PDB file of C-alpha atoms in Angstrom:
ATOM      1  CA  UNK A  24     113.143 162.390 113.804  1.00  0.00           C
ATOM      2  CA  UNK A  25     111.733 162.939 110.149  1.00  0.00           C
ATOM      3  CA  UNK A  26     108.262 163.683 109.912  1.00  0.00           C
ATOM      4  CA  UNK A  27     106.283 160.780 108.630  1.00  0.00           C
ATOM      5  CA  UNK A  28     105.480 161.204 104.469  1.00  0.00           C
ATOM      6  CA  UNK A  29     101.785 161.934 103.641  1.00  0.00           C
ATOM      7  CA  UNK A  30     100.440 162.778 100.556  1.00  0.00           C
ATOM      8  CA  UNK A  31      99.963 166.469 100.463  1.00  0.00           C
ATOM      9  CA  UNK A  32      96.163 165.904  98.821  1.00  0.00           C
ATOM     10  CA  UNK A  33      93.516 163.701  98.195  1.00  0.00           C
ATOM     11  CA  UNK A  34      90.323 164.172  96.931  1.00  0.00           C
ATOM     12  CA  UNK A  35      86.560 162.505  96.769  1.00  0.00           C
ATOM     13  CA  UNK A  36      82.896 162.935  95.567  1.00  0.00           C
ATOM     14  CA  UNK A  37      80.389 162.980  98.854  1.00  0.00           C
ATOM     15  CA  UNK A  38      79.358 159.353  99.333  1.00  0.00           C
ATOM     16  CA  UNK A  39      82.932 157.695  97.933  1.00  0.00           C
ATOM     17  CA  UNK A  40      85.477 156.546 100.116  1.00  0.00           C
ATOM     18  CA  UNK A  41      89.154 157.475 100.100  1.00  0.00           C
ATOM     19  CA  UNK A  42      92.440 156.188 101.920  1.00  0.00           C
ATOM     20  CA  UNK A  43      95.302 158.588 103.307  1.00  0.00           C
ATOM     21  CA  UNK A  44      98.627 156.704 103.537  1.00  0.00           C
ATOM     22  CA  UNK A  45     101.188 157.361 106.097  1.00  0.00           C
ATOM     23  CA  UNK A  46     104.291 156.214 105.876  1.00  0.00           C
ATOM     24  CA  UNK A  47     107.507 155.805 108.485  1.00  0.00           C
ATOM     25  CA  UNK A  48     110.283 153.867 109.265  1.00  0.00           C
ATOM     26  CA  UNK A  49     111.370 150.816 111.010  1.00  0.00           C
ATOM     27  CA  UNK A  50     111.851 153.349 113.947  1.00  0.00           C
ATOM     28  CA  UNK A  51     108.315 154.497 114.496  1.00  0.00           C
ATOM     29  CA  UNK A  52     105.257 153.202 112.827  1.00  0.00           C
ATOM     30  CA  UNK A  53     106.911 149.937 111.956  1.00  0.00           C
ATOM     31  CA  UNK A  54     107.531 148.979 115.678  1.00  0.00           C
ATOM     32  CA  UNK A  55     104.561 150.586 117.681  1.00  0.00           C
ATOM     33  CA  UNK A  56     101.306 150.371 117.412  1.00  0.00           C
ATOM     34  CA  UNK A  57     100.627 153.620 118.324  1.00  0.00           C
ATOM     35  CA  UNK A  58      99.720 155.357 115.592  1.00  0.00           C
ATOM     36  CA  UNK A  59      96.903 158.580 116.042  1.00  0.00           C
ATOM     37  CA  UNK A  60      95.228 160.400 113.201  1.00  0.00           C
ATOM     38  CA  UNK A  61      93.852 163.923 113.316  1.00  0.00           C
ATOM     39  CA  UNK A  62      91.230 166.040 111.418  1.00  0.00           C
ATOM     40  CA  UNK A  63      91.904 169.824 111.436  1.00  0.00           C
ATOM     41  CA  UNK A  64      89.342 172.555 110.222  1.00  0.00           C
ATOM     42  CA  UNK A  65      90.693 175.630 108.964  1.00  0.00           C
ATOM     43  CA  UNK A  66      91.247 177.741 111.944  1.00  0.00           C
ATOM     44  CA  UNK A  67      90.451 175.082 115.080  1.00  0.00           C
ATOM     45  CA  UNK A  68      92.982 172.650 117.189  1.00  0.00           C
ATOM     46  CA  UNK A  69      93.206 169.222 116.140  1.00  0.00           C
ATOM     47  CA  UNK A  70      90.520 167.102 116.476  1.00  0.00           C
ATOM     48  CA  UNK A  71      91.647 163.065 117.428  1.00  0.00           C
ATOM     49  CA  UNK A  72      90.119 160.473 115.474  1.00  0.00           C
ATOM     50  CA  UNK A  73      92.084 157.398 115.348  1.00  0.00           C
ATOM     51  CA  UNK A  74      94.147 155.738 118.608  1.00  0.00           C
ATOM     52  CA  UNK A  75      96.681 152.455 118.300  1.00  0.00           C
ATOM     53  CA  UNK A  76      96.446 152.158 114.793  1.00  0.00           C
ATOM     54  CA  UNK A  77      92.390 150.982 114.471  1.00  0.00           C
ATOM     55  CA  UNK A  78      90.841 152.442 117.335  1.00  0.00           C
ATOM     56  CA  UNK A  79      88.076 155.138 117.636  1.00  0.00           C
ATOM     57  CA  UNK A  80      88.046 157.306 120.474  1.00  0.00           C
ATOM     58  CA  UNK A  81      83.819 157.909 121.290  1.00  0.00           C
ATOM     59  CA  UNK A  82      81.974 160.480 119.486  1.00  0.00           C
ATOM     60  CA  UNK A  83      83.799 159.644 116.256  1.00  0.00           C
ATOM     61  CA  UNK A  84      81.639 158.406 113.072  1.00  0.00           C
ATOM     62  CA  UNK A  85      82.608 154.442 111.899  1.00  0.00           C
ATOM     63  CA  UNK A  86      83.033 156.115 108.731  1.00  0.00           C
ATOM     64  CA  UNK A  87      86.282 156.608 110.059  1.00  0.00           C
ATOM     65  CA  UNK A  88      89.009 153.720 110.326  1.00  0.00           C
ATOM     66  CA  UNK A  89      92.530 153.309 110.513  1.00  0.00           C
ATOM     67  CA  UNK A  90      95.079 150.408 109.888  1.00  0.00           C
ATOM     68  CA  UNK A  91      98.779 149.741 109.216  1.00  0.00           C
ATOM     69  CA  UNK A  92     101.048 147.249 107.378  1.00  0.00           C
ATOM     70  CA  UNK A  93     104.698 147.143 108.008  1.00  0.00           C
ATOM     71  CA  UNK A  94     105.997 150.728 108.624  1.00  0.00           C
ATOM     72  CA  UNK A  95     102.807 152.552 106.294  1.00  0.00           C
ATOM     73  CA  UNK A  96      99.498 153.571 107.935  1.00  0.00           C
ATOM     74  CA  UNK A  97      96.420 154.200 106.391  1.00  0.00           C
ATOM     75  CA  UNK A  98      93.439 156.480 107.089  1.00  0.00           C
ATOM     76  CA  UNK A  99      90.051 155.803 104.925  1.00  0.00           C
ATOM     77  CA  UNK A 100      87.022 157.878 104.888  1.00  0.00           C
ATOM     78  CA  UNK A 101      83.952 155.682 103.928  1.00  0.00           C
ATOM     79  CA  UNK A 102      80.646 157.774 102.631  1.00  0.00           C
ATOM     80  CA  UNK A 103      82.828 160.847 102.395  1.00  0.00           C
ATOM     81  CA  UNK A 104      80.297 163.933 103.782  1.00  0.00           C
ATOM     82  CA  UNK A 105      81.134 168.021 103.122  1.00  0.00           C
ATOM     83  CA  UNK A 106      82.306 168.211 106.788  1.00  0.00           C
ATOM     84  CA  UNK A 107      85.102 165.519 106.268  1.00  0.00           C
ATOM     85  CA  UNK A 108      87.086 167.989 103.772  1.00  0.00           C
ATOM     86  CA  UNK A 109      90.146 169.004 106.444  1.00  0.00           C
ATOM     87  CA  UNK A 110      93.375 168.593 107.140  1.00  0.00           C
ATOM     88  CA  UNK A 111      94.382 164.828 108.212  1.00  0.00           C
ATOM     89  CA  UNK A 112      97.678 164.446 110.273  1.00  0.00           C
ATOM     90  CA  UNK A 113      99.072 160.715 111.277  1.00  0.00           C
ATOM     91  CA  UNK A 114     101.318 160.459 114.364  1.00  0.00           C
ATOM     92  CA  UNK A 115     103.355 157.895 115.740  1.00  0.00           C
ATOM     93  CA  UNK A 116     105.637 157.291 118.340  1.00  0.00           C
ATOM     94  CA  UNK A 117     108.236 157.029 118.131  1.00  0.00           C
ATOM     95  CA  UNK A 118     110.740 155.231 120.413  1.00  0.00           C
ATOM     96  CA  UNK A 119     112.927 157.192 123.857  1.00  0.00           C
ATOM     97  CA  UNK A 120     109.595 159.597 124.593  1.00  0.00           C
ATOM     98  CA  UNK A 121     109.953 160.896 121.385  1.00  0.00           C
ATOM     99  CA  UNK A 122     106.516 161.315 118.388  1.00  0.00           C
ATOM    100  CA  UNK A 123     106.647 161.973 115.272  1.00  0.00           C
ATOM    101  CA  UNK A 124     103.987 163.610 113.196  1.00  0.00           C
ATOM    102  CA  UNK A 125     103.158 163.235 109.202  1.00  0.00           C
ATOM    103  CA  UNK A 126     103.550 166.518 107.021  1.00  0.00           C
ATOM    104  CA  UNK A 127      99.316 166.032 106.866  1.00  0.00           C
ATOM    105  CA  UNK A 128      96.928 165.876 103.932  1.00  0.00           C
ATOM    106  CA  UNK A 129      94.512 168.495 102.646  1.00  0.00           C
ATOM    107  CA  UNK A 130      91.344 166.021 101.896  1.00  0.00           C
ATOM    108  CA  UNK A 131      88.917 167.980  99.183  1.00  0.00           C
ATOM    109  CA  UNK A 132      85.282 167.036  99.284  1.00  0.00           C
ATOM    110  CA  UNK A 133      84.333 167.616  95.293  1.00  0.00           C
TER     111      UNK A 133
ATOM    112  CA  UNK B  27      84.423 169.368 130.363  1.00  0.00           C
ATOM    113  CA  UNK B  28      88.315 168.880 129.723  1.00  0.00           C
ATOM    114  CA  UNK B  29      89.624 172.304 129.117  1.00  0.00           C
ATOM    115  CA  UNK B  30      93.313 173.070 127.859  1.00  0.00           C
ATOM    116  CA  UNK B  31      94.097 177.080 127.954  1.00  0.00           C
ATOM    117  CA  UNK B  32      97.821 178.039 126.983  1.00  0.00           C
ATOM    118  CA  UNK B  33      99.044 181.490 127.658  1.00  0.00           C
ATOM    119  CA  UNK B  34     102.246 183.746 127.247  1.00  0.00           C
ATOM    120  CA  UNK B  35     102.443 183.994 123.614  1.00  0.00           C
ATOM    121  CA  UNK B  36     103.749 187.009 122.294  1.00  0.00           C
ATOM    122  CA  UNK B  37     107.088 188.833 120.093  1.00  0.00           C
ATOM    123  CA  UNK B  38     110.693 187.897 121.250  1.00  0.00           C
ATOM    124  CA  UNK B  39     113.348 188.771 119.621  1.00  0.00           C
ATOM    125  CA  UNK B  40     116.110 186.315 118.630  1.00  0.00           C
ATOM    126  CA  UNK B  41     118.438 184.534 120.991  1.00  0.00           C
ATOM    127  CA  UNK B  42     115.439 185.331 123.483  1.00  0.00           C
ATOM    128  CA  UNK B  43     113.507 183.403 125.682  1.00  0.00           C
ATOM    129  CA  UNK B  44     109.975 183.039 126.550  1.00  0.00           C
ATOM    130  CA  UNK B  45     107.659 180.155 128.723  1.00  0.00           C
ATOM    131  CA  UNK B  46     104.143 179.202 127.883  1.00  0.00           C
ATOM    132  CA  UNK B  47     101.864 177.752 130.152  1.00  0.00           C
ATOM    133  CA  UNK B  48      98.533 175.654 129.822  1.00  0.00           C
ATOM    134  CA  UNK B  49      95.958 175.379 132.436  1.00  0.00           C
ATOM    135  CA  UNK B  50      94.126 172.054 132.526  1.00  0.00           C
ATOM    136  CA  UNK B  51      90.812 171.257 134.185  1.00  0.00           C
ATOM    137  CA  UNK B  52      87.799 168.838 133.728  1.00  0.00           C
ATOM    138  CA  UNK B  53      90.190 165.539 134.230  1.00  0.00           C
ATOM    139  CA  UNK B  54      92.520 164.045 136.375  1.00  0.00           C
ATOM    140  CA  UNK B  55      95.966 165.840 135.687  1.00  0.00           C
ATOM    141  CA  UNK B  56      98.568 164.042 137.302  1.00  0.00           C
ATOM    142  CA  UNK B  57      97.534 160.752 135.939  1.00  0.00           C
ATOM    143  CA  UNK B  58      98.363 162.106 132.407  1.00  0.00           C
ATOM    144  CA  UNK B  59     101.235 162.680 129.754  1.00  0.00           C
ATOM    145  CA  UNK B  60     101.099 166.362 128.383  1.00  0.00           C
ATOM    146  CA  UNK B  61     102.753 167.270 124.935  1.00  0.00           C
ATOM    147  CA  UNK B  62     103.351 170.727 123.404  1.00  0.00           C
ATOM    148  CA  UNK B  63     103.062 170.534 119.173  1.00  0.00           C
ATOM    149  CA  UNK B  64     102.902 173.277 117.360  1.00  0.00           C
ATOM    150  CA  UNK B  65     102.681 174.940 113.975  1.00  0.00           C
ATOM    151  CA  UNK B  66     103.602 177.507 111.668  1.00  0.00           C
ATOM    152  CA  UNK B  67     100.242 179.135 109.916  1.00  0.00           C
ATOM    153  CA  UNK B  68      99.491 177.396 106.803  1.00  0.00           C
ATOM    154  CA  UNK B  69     101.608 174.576 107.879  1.00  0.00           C
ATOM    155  CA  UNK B  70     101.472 170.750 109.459  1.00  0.00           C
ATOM    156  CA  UNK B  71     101.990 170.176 112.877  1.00  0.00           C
ATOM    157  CA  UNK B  72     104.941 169.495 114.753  1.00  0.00           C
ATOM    158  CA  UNK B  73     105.299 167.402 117.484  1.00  0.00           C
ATOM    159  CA  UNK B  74     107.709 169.324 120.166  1.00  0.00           C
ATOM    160  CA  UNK B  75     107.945 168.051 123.915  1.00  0.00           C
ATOM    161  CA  UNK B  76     106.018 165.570 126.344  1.00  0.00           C
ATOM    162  CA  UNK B  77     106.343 165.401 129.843  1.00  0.00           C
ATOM    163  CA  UNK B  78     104.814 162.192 131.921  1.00  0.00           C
ATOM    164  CA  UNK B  79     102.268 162.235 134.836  1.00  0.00           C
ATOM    165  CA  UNK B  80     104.648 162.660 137.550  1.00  0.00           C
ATOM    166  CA  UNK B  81     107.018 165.038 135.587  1.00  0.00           C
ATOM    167  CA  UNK B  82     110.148 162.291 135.782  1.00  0.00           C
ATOM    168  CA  UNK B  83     109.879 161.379 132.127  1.00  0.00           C
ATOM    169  CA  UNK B  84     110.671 164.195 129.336  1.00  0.00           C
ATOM    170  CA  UNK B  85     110.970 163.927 125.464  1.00  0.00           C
ATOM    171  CA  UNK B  86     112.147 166.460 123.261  1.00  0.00           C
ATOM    172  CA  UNK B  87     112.223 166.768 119.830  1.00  0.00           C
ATOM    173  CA  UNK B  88     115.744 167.405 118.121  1.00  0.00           C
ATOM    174  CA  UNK B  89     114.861 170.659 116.825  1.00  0.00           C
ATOM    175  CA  UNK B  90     114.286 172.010 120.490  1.00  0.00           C
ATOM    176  CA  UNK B  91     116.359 169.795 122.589  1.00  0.00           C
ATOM    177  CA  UNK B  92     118.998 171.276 124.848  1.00  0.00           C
ATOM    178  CA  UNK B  93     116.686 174.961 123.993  1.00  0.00           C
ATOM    179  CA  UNK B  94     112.944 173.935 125.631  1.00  0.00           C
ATOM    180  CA  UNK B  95     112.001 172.204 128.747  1.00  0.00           C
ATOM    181  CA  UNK B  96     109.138 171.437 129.790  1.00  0.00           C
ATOM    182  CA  UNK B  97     107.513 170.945 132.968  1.00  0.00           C
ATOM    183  CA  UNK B  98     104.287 170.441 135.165  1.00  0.00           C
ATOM    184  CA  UNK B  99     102.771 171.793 138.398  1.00  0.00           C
ATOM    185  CA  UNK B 100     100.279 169.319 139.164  1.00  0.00           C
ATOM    186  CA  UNK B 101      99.016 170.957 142.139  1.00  0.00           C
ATOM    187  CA  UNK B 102      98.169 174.225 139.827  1.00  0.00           C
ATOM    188  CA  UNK B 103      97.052 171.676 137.040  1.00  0.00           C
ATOM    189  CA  UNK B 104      99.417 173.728 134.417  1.00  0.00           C
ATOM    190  CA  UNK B 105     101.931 172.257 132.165  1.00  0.00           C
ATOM    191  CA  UNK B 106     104.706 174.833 131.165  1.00  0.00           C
ATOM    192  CA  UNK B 107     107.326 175.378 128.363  1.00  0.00           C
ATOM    193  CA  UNK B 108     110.311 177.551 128.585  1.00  0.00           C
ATOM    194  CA  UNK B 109     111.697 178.511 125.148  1.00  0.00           C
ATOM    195  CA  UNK B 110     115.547 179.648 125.336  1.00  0.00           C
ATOM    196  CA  UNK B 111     117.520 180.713 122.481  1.00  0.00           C
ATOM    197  CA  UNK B 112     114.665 181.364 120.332  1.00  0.00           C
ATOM    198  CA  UNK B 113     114.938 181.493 116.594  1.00  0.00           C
ATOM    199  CA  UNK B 114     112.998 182.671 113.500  1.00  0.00           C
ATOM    200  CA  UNK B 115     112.250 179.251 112.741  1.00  0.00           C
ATOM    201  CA  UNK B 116     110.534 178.545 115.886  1.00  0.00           C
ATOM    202  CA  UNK B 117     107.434 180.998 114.810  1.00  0.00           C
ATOM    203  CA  UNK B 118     104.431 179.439 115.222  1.00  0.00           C
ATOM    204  CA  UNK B 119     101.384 178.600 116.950  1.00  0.00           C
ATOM    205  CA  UNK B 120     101.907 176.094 120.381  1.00  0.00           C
ATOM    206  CA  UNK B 121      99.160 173.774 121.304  1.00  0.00           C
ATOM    207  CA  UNK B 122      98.648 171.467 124.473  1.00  0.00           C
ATOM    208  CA  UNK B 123      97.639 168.222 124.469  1.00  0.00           C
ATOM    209  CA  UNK B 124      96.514 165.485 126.806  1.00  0.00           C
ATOM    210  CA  UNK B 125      97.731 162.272 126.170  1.00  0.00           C
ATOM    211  CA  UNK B 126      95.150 159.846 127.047  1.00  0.00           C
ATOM    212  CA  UNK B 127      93.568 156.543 125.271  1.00  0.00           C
ATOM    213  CA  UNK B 128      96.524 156.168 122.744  1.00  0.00           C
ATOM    214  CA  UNK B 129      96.671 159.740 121.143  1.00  0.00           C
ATOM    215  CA  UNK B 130      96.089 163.567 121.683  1.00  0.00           C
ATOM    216  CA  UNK B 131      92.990 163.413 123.117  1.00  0.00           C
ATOM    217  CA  UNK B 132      92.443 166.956 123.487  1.00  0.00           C
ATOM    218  CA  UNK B 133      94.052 170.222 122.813  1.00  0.00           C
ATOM    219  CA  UNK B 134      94.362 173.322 123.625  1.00  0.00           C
ATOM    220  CA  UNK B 135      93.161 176.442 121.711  1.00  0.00           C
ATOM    221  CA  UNK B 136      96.739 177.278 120.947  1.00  0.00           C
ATOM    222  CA  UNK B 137      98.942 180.688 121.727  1.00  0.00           C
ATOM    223  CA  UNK B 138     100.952 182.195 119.218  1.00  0.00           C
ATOM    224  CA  UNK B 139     104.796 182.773 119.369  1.00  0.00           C
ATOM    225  CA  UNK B 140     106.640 185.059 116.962  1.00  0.00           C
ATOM    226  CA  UNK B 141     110.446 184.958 117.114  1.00  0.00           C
ATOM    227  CA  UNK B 142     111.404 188.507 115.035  1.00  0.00           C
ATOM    228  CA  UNK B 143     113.718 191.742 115.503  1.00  0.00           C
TER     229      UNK B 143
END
């Protein structure tokens, strides 16, 4: 069970866009579609923003959308706002009742 | 409103044991997995234990199995975790979740566990 590999930064001007990449194994992301994203604020529990790979749960912005090719995920942030800067953690499961989560990604709003 | 409160947090010291517990309300609790994450301050999260609906299915991850256990009383609506042989590495904070729609749908506030002598 290694975590997944996330880049430990990215960063983007209000109004650009930006793409967090998650990437697992043959195990995890590369045989279920179940792969979650969360946003964390300094301070506050995890907030869920992406479900089986693409999906948004209600209440979250379609600037927000998720996707996946082989055993990589991606998270992009379209018309990046102040409030999007956060941590970003993917998640996957991960076969035998087991998940796995990604090391997570400190997005910077510039 | 979905509301996920975890309790008994506190200082053990090493080779000890401790349990948390998390009080659900606001959805239908039996008809849902449960997970405990957690994470040391400044650090990512960790996924650590799920436990199904029904409390016959269990996961663990390696770093806890055959240490943790976790369980459910779904006619209190509280999920528990018993921590055994507790060690320094195992500081951190421990969150609830609800497993609902394909992800964490929502967590709990957290409760902080400290593993020092």
């Amino acid at each position: 069970q290694s975590a997944l590999t996330q880049p430990a930064s990215v960063s983007g001007s209000p109004g650009q866009s930006i793409t967090i990449s998650c990437t697992g194994t043959s195990s995890d992301i590369g045989s279920y579609n179940l792969v979650s994203w969360y946003q964390q604020h300094p301070g506050k529990a995890p907030k869920f923003m992406i479900f089986g790979v693409s999906g948004r749960p209600s209440g979250v912005s379609n600037r927000f959308s998720g996707s996946k090719s082989g055993n990589t995920a991606s998270l992009t942030i379209s018309g990046l706002q102040a409030e999007d800067e956060a941590d970003y953690y993917c998640c996957s499961y991960a076969g035998s009742d087991t998940w796995v989560f990604g090391g997570g990604t400190k997005l910077t709003v510039l | 409103e979905v509301q996920l409160v975890e309790s008994g947090g506190g200082v053990v010291q090493p080779g000890g044991s401790l349990r948390l517990s998390c009080a659900a309300s606001g959805f239908s609790f039996s008809g849902h997995w449960m997970h405990w994450g957690r994470q040391v301050l400044g650090k990512g999260l960790v996924w650590v234990s799920r436990i199904s609906g029904d409390g016959s299915t269990t996961g663990y991850a390696d770093s806890v199995k055959g240490r943790f256990t976790i369980s459910r009383d779904n006619a209190k609506n509280t999920v528990s975790l018993q921590m055994n042989s507790l060690r320094a590495e195992d500081t951190a904070v421990y969150y609830c979740a609800e497993e609902g729609g394909g992800g964490l749908g929502y967590w709990g506030q957290g409760t902080l566990v400290t593993v020092s002598s």
